[in-house]
């Protein structure tokens, strides 16, 4: 079999960019991305894509309706495909056994059932969603129990390592492409077929072959290690604030050790995003399930440190503003969980906003990419408030960063957007209530200049 048709189930942050890049690099392959959400597919077929990702618009414009298709016709796309990516969401369970920790595999299971039901030819099924170790076994069991006679499936694990905001760059120049397969001749054959797709642009030495379970666990391990680095540097930031050491200097000092490396040592208000917390919770749950409690506690601590960091930053704002923010207007610069994305899932900005709102503050919020409705949805979510009407009265969402600061007591930087560095802070200072405060939760501004202007500056990891 030569792969000529690919179907991707799930047109989200992973399915959309991944398949757009495959379509661009493999003009001979027809790629169809399907989703149950009519709205999402309509957006992928419109001029305004559902996700903001630098470079993506251009690729979609070039390949859409040429060899890249977005559709709600899940069944037909699966039926005609040689290879099916499962790229659906695997959120933390909100009910039942493992609630709040285990991964909810309902969507993955639904995909397996529909694949088995509609397939009339052999297919390679690729688990791209992040899943607990041995999830492929469940997929295979569902496929085996429900398939039509003479239809065979091979299940591969091919986790995705892209980061939002740099997804296209990551996909084009991947550090590695990991493919896990069943340790049989058929499994090896399926690995070869998927490799051929990637070999259209990924050098052979970057394609890593493992068994299925190693591949699944590697994805969780990679996110756990990355998150651990952030919690580690944030823990050091706390010591810096107590002692007069400067976390930027400490990070540079340790990062130059080639065994440690300089990346992912940026102290911050805490990590956010849809995956670090969810995948760590999942890892902790797996360890508990395996009854290796010391290991579970070890990884839980990475999450605890992140919660501590978010609370510490929010509390610092309140303490600095003379221990009360009730009725005070505070500007939040940034709401996305990191720059260059409009994604707010698990954004630390939500935690900061919640704390300030709970204390009675009024918030002016500005983010260059997050939709206003998304901010409203996040801050009126039952997890954040029992009184959504009161929250709506306490927030203003702005389109202009300067306007957002007028007559406010403080600016809180929650996302490291480049444009915040370039703003005219002299002008901003003039319009603010004095003393005017800046809380730089991302360490992106020139603090000496701000102090000279007259701002009271507070940041992470420095007195
Ligand atoms: N967001 C990211 O940067 C990364 C995410 N991942 C993993 O990739 C997976 C997907 O993540 P995202 O793309 O962020 O999720 P997402 O929530 O943006 O997209 C998932 C899509 O799947 C659709 N879907 C769910 N069930 C379906 C079904 N039965 N049939 C058709 N469509 C269905 C949903 O409607 C949704 O549009 C998750 O397991 C995540 O952990 C991995 C690497 C990076
Ligand atoms: O599985 C996933 O979803 C993805 O999760 C992360 O990617 P992402 O969450 O998109 O973004 P990151 O760049 O990892 O940032 C995550 C959070 O950590 C924060 N961060 C990152 C780096 C740093 O040094 N300090 C820091 O606070 C960011 O601001 C952000 O809130 C991983 O980097 C990807 O490899 C992985 O594929």
Coordinates of C-alpha atoms and ligand atoms in Angstrom, one line a residue:
X1 CA 0.0 0.0 0.0
X2 CA 1.3 3.5 -0.8
X3 CA -0.4 6.1 1.2
X4 CA -2.3 8.5 -1.0
X5 CA -5.2 9.5 1.3
X6 CA -4.9 10.6 4.9
X7 CA -7.8 11.4 7.2
X8 CA -7.3 13.3 10.4
X9 CA -10.0 13.2 13.0
X10 CA -9.9 16.4 15.1
X11 CA -9.4 19.8 13.5
X12 CA -7.9 21.5 16.6
X13 CA -4.5 23.0 17.5
X14 CA -2.8 19.8 16.5
X15 CA -4.8 18.3 13.7
X16 CA -5.1 21.6 11.8
X17 CA -1.5 22.7 11.7
X18 CA -0.1 19.1 11.4
X19 CA -2.2 18.2 8.4
X20 CA -1.7 21.6 6.7
X21 CA 2.0 21.0 6.8
X22 CA 1.7 17.4 5.6
X23 CA -0.5 18.7 2.7
X24 CA 2.1 21.3 1.8
X25 CA 5.0 18.9 2.0
X26 CA 3.2 16.0 0.3
X27 CA 1.3 17.4 -2.7
X28 CA 0.7 13.8 -3.9
X29 CA -1.3 13.0 -0.8
X30 CA -4.9 14.0 -0.3
X31 CA -5.4 15.2 3.3
X32 CA -8.9 15.5 4.8
X33 CA -9.3 17.0 8.3
X34 CA -12.6 16.2 9.9
X35 CA -14.4 17.3 13.0
X36 CA -17.8 16.9 14.6
X37 CA -17.9 20.6 15.2
X38 CA -19.6 22.4 12.3
X39 CA -18.5 25.7 13.5
X40 CA -14.8 24.7 13.6
X41 CA -14.9 23.3 10.1
X42 CA -16.7 26.4 8.8
X43 CA -13.9 28.5 10.3
X44 CA -11.2 26.3 8.7
X45 CA -12.9 26.9 5.4
X46 CA -13.2 30.6 5.9
X47 CA -10.7 33.5 5.7
X48 CA -10.4 33.6 9.5
X49 CA -9.0 30.3 10.8
X50 CA -10.1 29.1 14.2
X51 CA -6.6 29.3 15.6
X52 CA -3.9 31.9 15.3
X53 CA -0.6 30.4 14.5
X54 CA 2.1 32.3 12.7
X55 CA 2.6 31.1 9.1
X56 CA -0.5 28.9 9.1
X57 CA -2.8 31.1 7.1
X58 CA -0.4 31.1 4.2
X59 CA -0.1 27.3 4.0
X60 CA -3.9 26.8 4.3
X61 CA -4.5 29.3 1.5
X62 CA -2.0 27.5 -0.7
X63 CA -3.3 24.0 -0.2
X64 CA -7.0 24.3 0.8
X65 CA -9.2 22.6 -1.8
X66 CA -6.1 21.5 -3.7
X67 CA -5.0 18.5 -1.5
X68 CA -6.1 19.8 1.9
X69 CA -9.8 19.6 2.8
X70 CA -11.8 20.4 6.0
X71 CA -15.0 18.6 6.4
X72 CA -17.7 17.4 8.7
X73 CA -18.2 14.2 6.7
X74 CA -16.2 12.1 9.2
X75 CA -17.4 8.7 7.9
X76 CA -16.5 9.2 4.2
X77 CA -13.1 10.7 5.0
X78 CA -12.3 7.6 7.2
X79 CA -13.7 5.2 4.6
X80 CA -11.5 6.5 1.8
X81 CA -8.3 6.9 3.8
X82 CA -5.3 4.6 3.9
X83 CA -4.1 6.2 7.1
X84 CA -6.2 7.9 9.9
X85 CA -4.7 10.2 12.5
X86 CA -6.6 10.4 15.8
X87 CA -6.0 13.9 16.9
X88 CA -8.9 14.6 19.2
X89 CA -8.8 16.2 22.6
X90 CA -8.0 14.1 25.7
X91 CA -8.9 16.4 28.6
X92 CA -8.7 15.6 32.3
X93 CA -11.7 13.6 33.4
X94 CA -14.3 15.7 35.2
X95 CA -16.3 12.7 36.5
X96 CA -16.1 9.2 37.9
X97 CA -13.0 7.2 38.7
X98 CA -9.8 9.4 38.3
X99 CA -11.9 12.6 38.2
X100 CA -9.6 15.6 38.1
X101 CA -6.5 13.6 37.2
X102 CA -6.9 10.7 34.7
X103 CA -7.2 11.5 30.9
X104 CA -10.7 11.2 29.5
X105 CA -10.4 9.0 26.5
X106 CA -14.0 9.1 25.5
X107 CA -13.2 11.0 22.2
X108 CA -10.4 8.6 21.3
X109 CA -12.7 5.6 22.0
X110 CA -15.4 7.2 19.8
X111 CA -13.0 7.5 17.0
X112 CA -12.0 3.9 17.3
X113 CA -15.6 2.8 17.2
X114 CA -16.5 4.8 14.2
X115 CA -13.3 3.7 12.3
X116 CA -14.2 0.1 12.9
X117 CA -17.8 0.7 11.9
X118 CA -17.2 2.4 8.6
X119 CA -14.0 0.9 7.3
X120 CA -14.2 -1.4 4.3
X121 CA -10.4 -1.6 3.6
X122 CA -7.2 -2.1 5.6
X123 CA -6.0 1.0 7.4
X124 CA -3.1 2.3 9.5
X125 CA -4.5 4.1 12.6
X126 CA -2.2 6.7 14.2
X127 CA -2.6 7.8 17.7
X128 CA -1.5 11.4 17.6
X129 CA -3.5 12.6 20.7
X130 CA -1.6 12.5 24.0
X131 CA -2.8 9.4 25.8
X132 CA -1.9 7.3 28.8
X133 CA 0.7 4.5 28.3
X134 CA -1.0 1.4 26.8
X135 CA -3.9 3.4 25.3
X136 CA -3.2 1.9 21.9
X137 CA -4.1 -1.5 23.4
X138 CA -7.7 -0.3 24.0
X139 CA -7.9 1.2 20.6
X140 CA -6.9 -2.1 19.0
X141 CA -9.3 -4.0 21.2
X142 CA -12.2 -1.8 20.1
X143 CA -11.1 -2.1 16.4
X144 CA -10.7 -5.9 16.6
X145 CA -14.0 -6.4 18.3
X146 CA -16.0 -4.3 15.8
X147 CA -14.4 -4.5 12.4
X148 CA -15.9 -5.9 9.2
X149 CA -14.5 -9.3 8.0
X150 CA -11.2 -9.0 6.0
X151 CA -10.5 -5.5 7.2
X152 CA -7.2 -5.2 9.2
X153 CA -5.8 -2.4 11.2
X154 CA -2.4 -1.5 12.5
X155 CA -2.2 1.0 15.4
X156 CA 0.8 3.3 15.6
X157 CA 1.7 5.8 18.3
X158 CA 3.0 9.1 16.8
X159 CA 2.8 11.8 19.5
X160 CA 3.0 15.4 18.6
X161 CA 5.6 17.7 20.1
X162 CA 4.7 21.0 18.6
X163 CA 4.4 24.1 20.8
X164 CA 1.7 26.6 20.1
X165 CA 2.9 29.9 18.6
X166 CA 5.7 28.2 16.8
X167 CA 3.7 25.2 15.5
X168 CA 4.5 25.6 11.8
X169 CA 8.2 26.1 12.5
X170 CA 8.2 23.0 14.9
X171 CA 6.4 20.9 12.3
X172 CA 8.8 21.9 9.4
X173 CA 11.9 21.5 11.5
X174 CA 11.0 18.9 14.0
X175 CA 13.7 17.9 16.6
X176 CA 12.4 14.4 16.1
X177 CA 9.4 12.4 14.8
X178 CA 8.6 9.6 17.1
X179 CA 6.8 6.5 15.9
X180 CA 6.0 3.6 18.1
X181 CA 4.7 0.3 16.6
X182 CA 3.7 -3.2 17.6
X183 CA 6.7 -5.5 17.6
X184 CA 5.6 -7.6 14.7
X185 CA 6.3 -7.6 10.9
X186 CA 3.0 -5.9 10.3
X187 CA 3.8 -3.3 12.9
X188 CA 7.2 -2.6 11.3
X189 CA 5.5 -2.3 7.9
X190 CA 3.0 0.3 9.2
X191 CA 6.0 2.2 10.8
X192 CA 7.7 2.2 7.3
X193 CA 4.5 3.5 5.6
X194 CA 4.1 6.4 8.1
X195 CA 7.8 7.2 7.9
X196 CA 7.5 7.5 4.1
X197 CA 5.1 10.4 4.6
X198 CA 7.4 12.2 7.0
X199 CA 10.5 11.5 4.8
X200 CA 9.1 14.0 2.3
X201 CA 10.7 16.7 4.5
X202 CA 12.1 15.2 7.7
X203 CA 15.6 13.7 7.5
X204 CA 15.7 10.0 8.2
X205 CA 18.0 10.3 11.2
X206 CA 15.3 12.3 13.0
X207 CA 12.7 9.6 12.7
X208 CA 12.8 7.7 15.9
X209 CA 11.4 4.1 16.1
X210 CA 10.3 2.6 19.4
X211 CA 7.8 0.2 20.7
X212 CA 4.3 1.5 21.1
X213 CA 4.4 1.9 24.9
X214 CA 7.7 3.7 24.9
X215 CA 6.3 6.1 22.4
X216 CA 3.2 6.8 24.4
X217 CA 5.2 7.3 27.6
X218 CA 7.9 9.5 25.9
X219 CA 5.2 12.1 25.2
X220 CA 4.1 12.3 28.8
X221 CA 7.8 12.2 29.9
X222 CA 8.7 15.1 27.6
X223 CA 6.0 17.3 28.9
X224 CA 6.7 16.4 32.4
X225 CA 10.5 17.2 32.0
X226 CA 9.7 20.5 30.3
X227 CA 7.2 21.5 33.0
X228 CA 9.6 20.4 35.7
X229 CA 12.3 22.8 34.4
X230 CA 9.8 25.7 34.7
X231 CA 8.8 24.7 38.2
X232 CA 12.5 24.3 39.1
X233 CA 13.4 27.8 37.8
X234 CA 10.4 29.3 39.5
X235 CA 11.3 27.7 42.8
X236 CA 14.7 29.4 42.4
X237 CA 13.0 32.6 41.6
X238 CA 11.4 32.5 45.1
X239 CA 14.8 32.2 46.7
X240 CA 16.1 35.1 44.6
X241 CA 13.3 37.4 45.8
X242 CA 14.2 36.6 49.5
X243 CA 17.9 36.9 49.1
X244 CA 18.8 39.6 46.5
X245 CA 20.0 37.1 43.9
X246 CA 18.6 37.7 40.4
X247 CA 16.9 34.8 38.6
X248 CA 17.9 36.0 35.1
X249 CA 21.6 35.9 36.2
X250 CA 21.1 32.5 37.9
X251 CA 19.4 31.1 34.7
X252 CA 22.2 32.3 32.5
X253 CA 24.8 30.9 34.9
X254 CA 23.3 27.4 35.0
X255 CA 22.1 27.4 31.3
X256 CA 25.7 27.7 30.0
X257 CA 26.4 24.3 31.5
X258 CA 25.9 22.2 28.3
X259 CA 24.4 19.4 30.5
X260 CA 21.7 21.7 31.6
X261 CA 21.2 23.9 28.5
X262 CA 19.6 27.4 28.3
X263 CA 16.1 26.7 27.0
X264 CA 13.0 26.6 29.2
X265 CA 14.6 28.5 32.1
X266 CA 12.4 31.6 31.9
X267 CA 10.9 32.3 35.3
X268 CA 7.4 33.3 35.0
X269 CA 3.9 33.8 36.5
X270 CA 3.7 30.0 36.1
X271 CA 3.1 27.7 33.2
X272 CA -0.2 27.4 31.4
X273 CA -1.5 25.8 28.2
X274 CA -3.8 22.9 27.5
X275 CA -1.2 20.1 28.1
X276 CA 1.4 20.5 30.9
X277 CA -1.1 20.4 33.7
X278 CA -3.3 17.7 32.1
X279 CA -0.4 15.5 31.1
X280 CA 1.3 15.8 34.5
X281 CA -2.0 15.0 36.3
X282 CA -2.3 12.0 34.0
X283 CA 1.2 10.9 34.8
X284 CA 0.6 11.2 38.5
X285 CA -2.6 9.2 38.1
X286 CA -0.8 6.4 36.2
X287 CA 1.8 6.2 38.9
X288 CA -0.8 6.0 41.6
X289 CA -2.6 3.3 39.7
X290 CA 0.7 1.4 39.4
X291 CA 1.1 1.9 43.2
X292 CA 4.4 3.7 42.8
X293 CA 3.4 6.5 45.2
X294 CA 6.9 8.1 45.6
X295 CA 7.0 8.7 41.8
X296 CA 3.5 10.0 41.9
X297 CA 4.4 12.5 44.6
X298 CA 7.6 13.5 42.8
X299 CA 5.7 14.7 39.7
X300 CA 2.8 16.1 41.7
X301 CA 5.3 18.5 43.2
X302 CA 5.9 20.1 39.8
X303 CA 2.2 21.0 39.7
X304 CA 2.1 22.1 43.3
X305 CA 5.1 24.4 42.6
X306 CA 3.2 25.9 39.6
X307 CA 0.1 26.6 41.7
X308 CA 2.3 28.2 44.4
X309 CA 4.0 30.4 41.7
X310 CA 0.6 31.6 40.3
X311 CA -0.7 32.4 43.8
X312 CA 2.5 34.0 44.9
X313 CA 2.4 36.4 42.0
X314 CA -1.3 37.3 42.5
X315 CA -0.7 37.8 46.2
X316 CA 2.3 40.0 45.5
X317 CA 0.1 42.3 43.5
X318 CA -2.4 42.6 46.4
X319 CA 0.2 43.1 49.0
X320 CA 2.0 45.8 47.0
X321 CA -1.2 47.7 46.4
X322 CA -1.3 48.3 50.1
X323 CA -3.1 45.1 50.9
X324 CA -6.3 45.9 49.2
X325 CA -7.4 46.0 45.6
X326 CA -11.1 46.4 46.3
X327 CA -12.6 48.9 43.9
X328 CA -9.1 49.5 42.3
X329 CA -8.7 49.4 38.5
X330 CA -6.0 47.1 37.3
X331 CA -4.9 46.7 33.7
X332 CA -4.0 43.2 32.6
X333 CA -1.7 43.0 29.6
X334 CA -2.0 39.6 28.0
X335 CA -4.5 36.9 28.5
X336 CA -3.2 34.0 26.3
X337 CA -1.1 31.3 28.0
X338 CA 1.9 32.4 26.0
X339 CA 2.7 34.8 23.2
X340 CA 1.8 34.3 19.5
X341 CA -1.3 32.3 20.3
X342 CA -4.9 33.2 21.0
X343 CA -5.3 30.1 23.2
X344 CA -6.2 30.7 26.8
X345 CA -6.5 27.1 28.0
X346 CA -5.1 26.9 31.6
X347 CA -3.7 30.4 31.1
X348 CA -2.1 31.8 34.3
X349 CA -3.9 35.0 33.5
X350 CA -7.1 33.3 34.5
X351 CA -5.7 32.5 37.9
X352 CA -4.4 36.1 38.4
X353 CA -7.8 37.6 37.2
X354 CA -9.7 35.3 39.5
X355 CA -7.7 36.3 42.5
X356 CA -8.0 40.0 41.8
X357 CA -11.7 39.7 41.0
X358 CA -12.3 37.8 44.3
X359 CA -10.7 40.7 46.1
X360 CA -13.1 43.2 44.4
X361 CA -10.8 44.7 41.8
X362 CA -12.0 46.0 38.4
X363 CA -10.0 44.7 35.5
X364 CA -9.2 46.3 32.1
X365 CA -7.9 43.5 29.9
X366 CA -6.0 43.8 26.7
X367 CA -4.7 40.9 24.6
X368 CA -3.8 41.3 20.9
X369 CA -5.1 37.9 19.8
X370 CA -7.6 36.5 22.3
X371 CA -11.2 37.0 21.3
X372 CA -13.2 39.1 23.7
X373 CA -15.9 36.4 24.0
X374 CA -13.2 33.9 25.0
X375 CA -12.1 36.1 27.9
X376 CA -15.7 36.6 29.0
X377 CA -16.3 32.8 28.8
X378 CA -13.1 32.1 30.8
X379 CA -13.9 34.5 33.6
X380 CA -17.5 33.6 34.0
X381 CA -16.8 29.9 34.0
X382 CA -18.2 28.2 37.2
X383 CA -14.6 27.2 38.1
X384 CA -13.8 30.9 38.3
X385 CA -17.0 32.5 39.8
X386 CA -20.4 31.7 41.2
X387 CA -21.6 35.2 40.2
X388 CA -21.0 35.7 36.4
X389 CA -23.1 38.8 36.3
X390 CA -20.8 40.5 38.9
X391 CA -17.7 39.5 36.9
X392 CA -19.1 40.9 33.7
X393 CA -19.6 44.2 35.6
X394 CA -16.1 44.2 36.9
X395 CA -14.2 43.6 33.6
X396 CA -13.7 45.7 30.5
X397 CA -12.0 44.2 27.5
X398 CA -10.0 46.6 25.4
X399 CA -8.7 46.8 21.8
X400 CA -6.1 49.5 22.6
X401 CA -3.4 48.9 25.2
X402 CA -3.0 52.7 25.9
X403 CA -6.7 53.2 26.5
X404 CA -6.7 50.1 28.8
X405 CA -4.3 51.8 31.2
X406 CA -6.0 55.1 31.7
X407 CA -6.9 55.8 35.3
X408 CA -5.7 52.4 36.5
X409 CA -3.5 51.8 39.5
X410 CA -1.4 49.0 38.1
X411 CA -0.4 47.1 35.0
X412 CA 0.0 43.3 35.3
X413 CA 1.9 41.6 32.5
X414 CA 0.6 38.1 32.1
X415 CA 1.7 37.2 28.6
X416 CA 5.0 38.0 27.0
X417 CA 3.7 39.6 23.8
X418 CA 6.5 41.5 22.0
X419 CA 4.3 44.5 21.5
X420 CA 4.3 45.2 25.3
X421 CA 8.0 45.8 25.1
X422 CA 7.6 48.6 22.5
X423 CA 4.8 50.6 24.2
X424 CA 5.4 54.2 25.2
X425 CA 5.5 53.8 29.0
X426 CA 6.1 57.6 29.6
X427 CA 2.7 58.2 28.0
X428 CA 1.1 55.4 29.9
X429 CA 2.5 56.6 33.2
X430 CA 1.0 60.1 32.7
X431 CA -2.5 58.6 32.4
X432 CA -2.3 56.3 35.4
X433 CA -3.3 56.8 39.1
X434 CA -0.2 57.4 41.2
X435 CA 1.7 55.7 42.6
X436 CA 1.6 53.7 39.4
X437 CA 2.6 50.0 39.6
X438 CA 3.9 47.5 37.0
X439 CA 3.9 43.8 37.9
X440 CA 6.0 42.1 35.2
X441 CA 5.0 38.4 35.4
X442 CA 7.1 37.6 32.3
X443 CA 10.3 39.6 32.9
X444 CA 10.1 41.3 29.5
X445 CA 10.3 45.0 30.3
X446 CA 13.2 47.3 31.0
X447 CA 12.7 47.7 34.7
X448 CA 15.4 50.4 35.2
X449 CA 13.8 52.6 32.6
X450 CA 10.4 52.1 34.1
X451 CA 11.7 53.0 37.6
X452 CA 13.2 56.2 36.1
X453 CA 9.8 57.1 34.6
X454 CA 8.4 56.8 38.1
X455 CA 6.8 53.4 38.1
X456 CA 6.9 51.1 41.2
X457 CA 8.2 47.9 39.5
X458 CA 7.7 44.4 40.8
X459 CA 8.8 41.3 39.0
X460 CA 9.6 37.6 39.4
X461 CA 12.9 36.4 40.8
X462 CA 14.3 39.8 41.7
X463 CA 13.8 42.0 44.7
Ligands
LIG1 N1 -2.5 21.9 21.7 C1 -1.2 21.5 21.5 O1 -0.3 22.3 21.4 C2 -0.9 20.0 21.6 C3 -1.8 19.1 21.9 N2 -1.4 17.7 21.9 C4 -2.4 16.7 22.1 O2 -3.2 16.6 20.9 C5 -4.6 16.3 21.2 C6 -5.5 17.3 20.5 O3 -5.2 18.5 21.1 P1 -5.8 19.9 20.5 O4 -5.6 19.9 19.0 O5 -5.2 21.0 21.3 O6 -7.3 19.8 20.9 P2 -8.6 20.6 20.4 O7 -9.6 20.6 21.4 O8 -8.0 21.9 19.8 O9 -9.1 19.8 19.1 C7 -9.7 18.6 19.2 C8 -10.8 18.5 18.2 O10 -11.3 17.2 18.1 C9 -12.7 17.2 17.8 N3 -13.3 16.0 18.1 C10 -13.5 15.4 19.3 N4 -14.1 14.2 19.2 C11 -14.3 14.0 17.9 C12 -14.9 12.9 17.1 N5 -15.4 11.8 17.7 N6 -14.9 13.1 15.8 C13 -14.5 14.2 15.2 N7 -13.9 15.2 15.9 C14 -13.8 15.1 17.2 C15 -13.2 18.4 18.7 O11 -14.4 18.9 18.2 C16 -12.0 19.4 18.5 O12 -12.2 20.3 17.4 C17 -4.7 16.2 22.7 O13 -4.5 14.9 23.1 C18 -3.5 17.0 23.2 O14 -3.0 16.6 24.4 C19 -0.2 17.3 21.6 C20 0.8 18.3 21.3 C21 0.5 19.7 21.3
LIG2 O1 1.8 18.6 24.4 C1 1.7 19.8 24.2 O2 0.6 20.4 24.2 C2 2.9 20.7 24.0 O3 3.1 21.4 25.3 C3 4.1 22.3 25.3 O4 3.9 23.4 24.3 P1 2.9 24.6 24.6 O5 2.1 24.3 25.8 O6 2.2 24.9 23.4 O7 3.9 25.8 24.9 P2 5.3 26.0 25.8 O8 6.2 26.8 25.0 O9 5.8 24.7 26.2 O10 4.8 26.8 27.0 C4 4.0 26.3 28.0 C5 3.9 27.2 29.2 O11 5.1 27.3 29.9 C6 5.5 28.7 30.0 N1 7.0 28.8 30.0 C7 7.7 28.2 29.0 C8 9.0 28.2 29.0 C9 9.7 28.9 30.0 O12 11.0 28.9 30.1 N2 9.0 29.4 31.0 C10 7.6 29.4 31.0 O13 7.0 29.9 32.0 C11 4.8 29.4 28.8 O14 4.7 30.8 29.0 C12 3.5 28.6 28.8 O15 2.6 29.2 29.7 C13 5.4 21.7 24.8 O16 6.5 22.6 24.7 C14 5.3 21.0 23.5 O17 6.5 20.3 23.2 C15 4.1 20.0 23.6 O18 3.9 19.4 22.3

